[in-house]
Amino acid sequence: MGLALAKLAQWTAAGHGAGTLEITPLNEAILKEIITFVESFIYKYPQEAKFVFVEPLEWNTSLAPSEFESGYVVSETTVKSEEVDKNGQPLLFLSVPQIKIRSFGQLSRLLFIAKTAKLKEAQACVEANRDPIVKILGSDYNTMKEDSIALNILDKITRDDDPEREIKKKIAMLLKQLDRHLLNHSLKHISLEISLNPMTVKKDIELLKRFSGKGDQTVLESIEYTSDYEFSNGCRAPPWRQIHGEMCYVLVKPHDGETLCVTCSAGGVFLNGGKTDDEEDINYERKGSIYKDLVTFLREKSPQFLENMSKQGISFNEEQQKEKDPLSEAPKKDEAAAFHKDISGSDKRSLEKNQINFGRNQMTKRLEPSLNWKTTVNYKQSKGSVKEIQEDKHTGKLEKTRLSVSLGRAQLRRKSAEKIEEIISDSSSESEEDEEPPDHRQEANADLPSEYWQIQKLVKYLKGGNQTATVIALCSMRDFNLAQETCQLAIRDVGGLEVLINLLETDEVKCKIGSLKILKEISHNPQIRRNIVDLGGLPIMVNILDSPHKSLKCLAAETIANVAKFTRARRVVRQYGGITKLVALLDCAHDSTEPAQLSLYEARDVEVARCGALALWSCSKSHANKEAMRKAGGFPLLAQLLKTPHENMLIPVVGTLQECASEENYRAAIKAGRIIESLVKNLSSQNEQLQEHCAMAIYQCAEDEETRDLVRLHGGLKPLASLLNKTDNKERLAAVTGAIWKCSISKENVTKFREYKAIETLVGLLTDQPEEVLVNVVGALGECCQELENRVIIRKCGGIQPLVNLLVGINQALLVNVTKVVGACAVEPESMMIIDRLDGVRLLWSLLKNPHPDVKASAAWALCPCIENAKDAGEMVRSFVGGLELIVNLLKSDNKEVLASVCAAITNIAKDRENLAVITDHGVVPLLSKLANTNNNKLRHHLAEAISRCCMWGRNRVAFGEHKAVAPLVRYLKSSDTNVHRATAQALYQLSEDADNCITMHENGAVKLLLDMVGSPDQDLQEAAAGCISNIRRLALATEKARYT
Amino acid sequence: MNRKKLQKLTDTLTKNCKHFNKFEVNCLIRLFYNLVGGVERQGLIIGLDRNAFRNILHVTFGMTDDMIMDRVFRAFDKDNDGCVNVSEWVHGLSLFLRGSLEEKMKYCFEVFDLNGDGFISKEEMFHMLKNSLLKQPTEEDPDEGIKDLVEITLKKMDHDHDGKLSFADYELAVRKETLLLEAFGPCLPDPKVLIARWNLKLKYSKIQMNSMICEYLNVYIVSKRSWMYIEKSLKLLDFL
């Protein structure tokens, strides 16, 4: 009781002193509960009712002595009870206006006497006795210790030798019970009253969570709840805080500033006292002003949040929009159901419901402004709500019911409330489904097509017909153009999907077949797919896969193939064991034993396997499903099916393999399982789709060297090369060029391709092709270009021009490939002339500004041969305004590949003394020196070269020493890479011209390392090492000489 | 029946039956006589009368519609003598269990063509579909739905738009959509697999045994195994 009172009751003054209880419905309810408890006490627990309180409960009563009757000694201003304690003191003593009561019995009686003034008396009593339990049971039973009270009490009691122990214990238990009862009771009240809905808060937080994380782009660094436990009403705050309207506490870490501990309450969002030292608890006190929601709060607290939010605004809004969208997804069945309830349900209940809904509506209205920062959304929303109303009208007509106006309104209200619920329930699951398109409906003002009404009628017969009528309705429904979106949506909107899915659960084969035939068609629509999953259709279809009816299996598998086009669906299929069952369908080994006579509704095993493969194809787009498929033994079956001659079977099989080939496990299996052979064979098939998937599968697998060799050994290169000439089907072309690209990583394959004149064809494909083809074509050329002969071919076929033209593109993968080819071609002086003439170097140079590091690096690598081979390279480089500064600044990058490539470019640039002077002015020395501490051998190699080149100017040698580049360089000599050794030795040789550097080298033990290098078979290395040693030695001699003279 | 006679009957019937082999025909003949409970004697025609046959249809093949069952009996009883004799039995079951689509179409059309005039008229359809919709008390005209359903069916199947279904109409529609084969009510064995727990124990009475054998007829694709059971149990019956 004490706890409930202390925590729950809404005191006017915050807590202390003689506060009075506010007259609120909640308080009233609590008091009433207490009254019923006390009143019934005397009957229920007569023994305990006689127990004498340790201290009397005292308060000022409004009862007059005259109101007391038998059992009391009444005088004019006093009343004493006849009942006395063992010391002869009366248990009730009233001297106007103060009253003292010392037992539950007397309390009960008093309440009886008070009659109508009960509530007032109870209130006065509670107000005057802020801690009744202490008074009743003694100070040992202080209830304010929250959680542990029960234990405390029991503890005390067991230790007590009090003769009244038992009774005390009982009373303590009773009070505890009452306490809990009151807490629960008031919680019920609160969840009805709450104004900022916990769901909306939750949604807000989830949304923010999605946009939080590391990096500058996110709106927050982190946001999390303090408590993982969520109560059934959606709150996370402990119950005694919930009555203050608090729902949850959130720890928010913005990018700029300390972690904020925030209270989300019904009244708004505010900063609280933060976590207290003992982990578990939070200082609930408010520490700042109240904001209307979390977002407003954060915008106020964190400027960074505000800024990033406006950046994210668009995507965030999209997200919002997506979540809002189901608003327009009016579930008509719900409405119909609600309508029936309306009529049949008792008035009282519906009234209640409406009240609740009304409240909810208000909530969402309050929430809206916070969620939308862009006016466009508001606009859309208002449009949405207009639509809603219009739709309501439609459905009103649909139901063919005579709606009274008021009922209609109630319905509208309920409907929108239901929608809101739907949004809430959707929001969590939708987060991971990026691929799902937003649900859009046909314009509400557009007249519903006639099909709509016909379909509605058919669905009615589906619902109310026996097997025969159902089959007729199903067949008739199939006559509609189910590929048309209006029909698909019409079926859904009149509640047909539920019925169709329901039919799948019957044991009428014909109905199931008919239903699946329709589902198969309409599931081409992404929205319908989602609806099917939402209605739980997938588990049922997965079960049908076990059916002995082959045509049923086929249809179910085909429908699954259509539905499982998005992540959530695929996950459901897996979770219900669908993958294993689908894999089982593939097993059509008993093909030969098939009876000659096919029964009426039967299909062939081959067909079953085909459908299974189709479904697996769809499912195999998820990583976990690939794994599940492998575990279910899918691979050997697929491999076996690959040997069939049926083209329509091969397509899904190869498609599945191609999807799976992204997994290392599968690639290994493909290599081992003689799959490549079949793939190559099918490349020569007549079916374009099959060719495409085979090429795609080869593309996926050919990352592996052995596989590339296998493709060649099975004669796959020739068909690939010949398919290059068929450019009409772009998807196939992309797959084929991709396969060629990956295959040409092997030199032997390149030679073959040259034989087949594939390189010429590839050059021809450099123009007028979609990007995905171009990426692959250029990639393939890039691999081919590694050989001189091929570079000549490219030049002779006029490939340089289109390649240089491609340098202005924006596709990152394409740019990486193109720069590679251009770089490779630039090795050849003649090609270089063409590139130079076409201003290709400038284009390459400008790619250094590309935001993507891969492109930057690739461009820088390509620049190296250009500068090396261009005539008058120094002049050319200088002619790029700001070009040298740009490249020097790239040394500040943190991408190792970029750094290495830029170092290489700088090495080439520095060959020109004038340019070297310029880059020295741009501060190349300190930048290079800063990079010296690296473990990356590639970077070390190019860095050392760059350093050795840059030493050639002015006092750069000294500068490198000053910037502490020498010591790390010495360490490079310990690396395992001879390229690094050579470059380093050369750099050290250059640096050793400076005496201070020699000393540093010597100190770092360079001499011994260099001595080893002198013994290297690499001549350049020998020479540089020897030169360096001689410089060091010369210095030493000079010093000695100086000392002795 | 003596062995010789049985052998002879089996041979003749097998010759005229394309879907059963000799062994299966033999089983069916024996089953027939077990069901009838006797063999033909001179001049006495013996067979399954309407009630006995309907009972079999109901128990074995899960049919419920009285009218359809009557029509099925008619279709079985080729000579219209009011009972299904042994050759009609074997023929009928051959179609029932193994019939090709063409045969089944012919048979079904015959069943649905109530008055045998070669057309399924609107009235006949109405008659057959009249119990197919759940009666809704709110409907003003309870037959409205059925009429509408008949219209839908006609629209779907009546290709020559003469307001009734000829066999050609029916055939075309069924070939397009096999589900429409039994458009007006189930008149073929239900393709539900009936997995009877077969337990040959002598305590079964002869009648129980017979009905169990019948049940086995409906194991969907009548497999070799089910025929073996039938054979086994028939032997047992003979022994009894």
PDB file of C-alpha atoms in Angstrom, chain A residues 943-949 951 957 960 965-974 980-995 997-1002 1004-1011 1013 1021 1023-1032:
ATOM      1  CA  LEU A 943      57.852   5.377 -51.703  1.00  0.00           C
ATOM      2  CA  ALA A 944      61.555   4.550 -51.654  1.00  0.00           C
ATOM      3  CA  GLU A 945      61.744   5.155 -55.381  1.00  0.00           C
ATOM      4  CA  ALA A 946      59.976   8.464 -55.029  1.00  0.00           C
ATOM      5  CA  ILE A 947      62.295   9.479 -52.233  1.00  0.00           C
ATOM      6  CA  SER A 948      65.351   8.546 -54.199  1.00  0.00           C
ATOM      7  CA  ARG A 949      64.084  10.609 -57.136  1.00  0.00           C
ATOM      8  CA  CYS A 951      66.644  13.635 -53.497  1.00  0.00           C
ATOM      9  CA  ARG A 957      68.361  15.115 -49.080  1.00  0.00           C
ATOM     10  CA  PHE A 960      64.387  14.065 -45.764  1.00  0.00           C
ATOM     11  CA  ALA A 965      62.609   9.594 -43.191  1.00  0.00           C
ATOM     12  CA  VAL A 966      65.979   7.887 -43.043  1.00  0.00           C
ATOM     13  CA  ALA A 967      65.630   5.602 -40.063  1.00  0.00           C
ATOM     14  CA  PRO A 968      62.408   3.955 -41.297  1.00  0.00           C
ATOM     15  CA  LEU A 969      63.981   3.494 -44.710  1.00  0.00           C
ATOM     16  CA  VAL A 970      66.812   1.529 -43.168  1.00  0.00           C
ATOM     17  CA  ARG A 971      64.254  -0.812 -41.702  1.00  0.00           C
ATOM     18  CA  TYR A 972      62.876  -1.482 -45.186  1.00  0.00           C
ATOM     19  CA  LEU A 973      66.039  -3.424 -45.838  1.00  0.00           C
ATOM     20  CA  LYS A 974      64.760  -6.052 -43.445  1.00  0.00           C
ATOM     21  CA  VAL A 980      61.729  -2.942 -51.789  1.00  0.00           C
ATOM     22  CA  HIS A 981      65.391  -3.681 -51.187  1.00  0.00           C
ATOM     23  CA  ARG A 982      66.442  -2.273 -54.513  1.00  0.00           C
ATOM     24  CA  ALA A 983      64.392   0.877 -54.265  1.00  0.00           C
ATOM     25  CA  THR A 984      65.457   1.385 -50.684  1.00  0.00           C
ATOM     26  CA  ALA A 985      69.116   0.877 -51.408  1.00  0.00           C
ATOM     27  CA  GLN A 986      68.880   3.427 -54.193  1.00  0.00           C
ATOM     28  CA  ALA A 987      67.112   5.868 -51.935  1.00  0.00           C
ATOM     29  CA  LEU A 988      69.672   5.343 -49.199  1.00  0.00           C
ATOM     30  CA  TYR A 989      72.448   5.814 -51.707  1.00  0.00           C
ATOM     31  CA  GLN A 990      70.958   9.167 -52.664  1.00  0.00           C
ATOM     32  CA  LEU A 991      70.388  10.125 -49.057  1.00  0.00           C
ATOM     33  CA  SER A 992      73.867   9.134 -48.029  1.00  0.00           C
ATOM     34  CA  GLU A 993      75.292  12.056 -49.920  1.00  0.00           C
ATOM     35  CA  ASP A 994      74.394  13.997 -46.805  1.00  0.00           C
ATOM     36  CA  ALA A 995      76.610  13.483 -43.804  1.00  0.00           C
ATOM     37  CA  ASN A 997      71.893  10.995 -42.999  1.00  0.00           C
ATOM     38  CA  CYS A 998      74.967   8.774 -43.042  1.00  0.00           C
ATOM     39  CA  ILE A 999      75.188   9.066 -39.312  1.00  0.00           C
ATOM     40  CA  THR A1000      71.513   8.187 -38.920  1.00  0.00           C
ATOM     41  CA  MET A1001      71.924   5.201 -41.197  1.00  0.00           C
ATOM     42  CA  HIS A1002      74.932   4.021 -39.322  1.00  0.00           C
ATOM     43  CA  ASN A1004      70.281   2.328 -37.339  1.00  0.00           C
ATOM     44  CA  GLY A1005      72.552  -0.464 -38.405  1.00  0.00           C
ATOM     45  CA  ALA A1006      72.281   0.111 -42.116  1.00  0.00           C
ATOM     46  CA  VAL A1007      75.828  -0.942 -42.887  1.00  0.00           C
ATOM     47  CA  LYS A1008      75.420  -4.558 -41.965  1.00  0.00           C
ATOM     48  CA  LEU A1009      72.159  -4.824 -43.900  1.00  0.00           C
ATOM     49  CA  LEU A1010      73.655  -3.102 -46.915  1.00  0.00           C
ATOM     50  CA  LEU A1011      76.665  -5.374 -46.807  1.00  0.00           C
ATOM     51  CA  MET A1013      72.653  -6.547 -50.140  1.00  0.00           C
ATOM     52  CA  LEU A1021      70.743  -3.370 -55.805  1.00  0.00           C
ATOM     53  CA  GLU A1023      75.478  -1.057 -56.991  1.00  0.00           C
ATOM     54  CA  ALA A1024      73.219   1.119 -54.869  1.00  0.00           C
ATOM     55  CA  ALA A1025      74.124  -0.745 -51.698  1.00  0.00           C
ATOM     56  CA  ALA A1026      77.801  -0.490 -52.449  1.00  0.00           C
ATOM     57  CA  GLY A1027      77.499   3.190 -53.268  1.00  0.00           C
ATOM     58  CA  CYS A1028      75.729   3.830 -50.032  1.00  0.00           C
ATOM     59  CA  ILE A1029      78.293   1.941 -48.019  1.00  0.00           C
ATOM     60  CA  SER A1030      81.096   3.798 -49.732  1.00  0.00           C
ATOM     61  CA  ASN A1031      79.454   7.123 -48.862  1.00  0.00           C
ATOM     62  CA  ILE A1032      79.140   6.102 -45.254  1.00  0.00           C
TER      63      ILE A1032
END
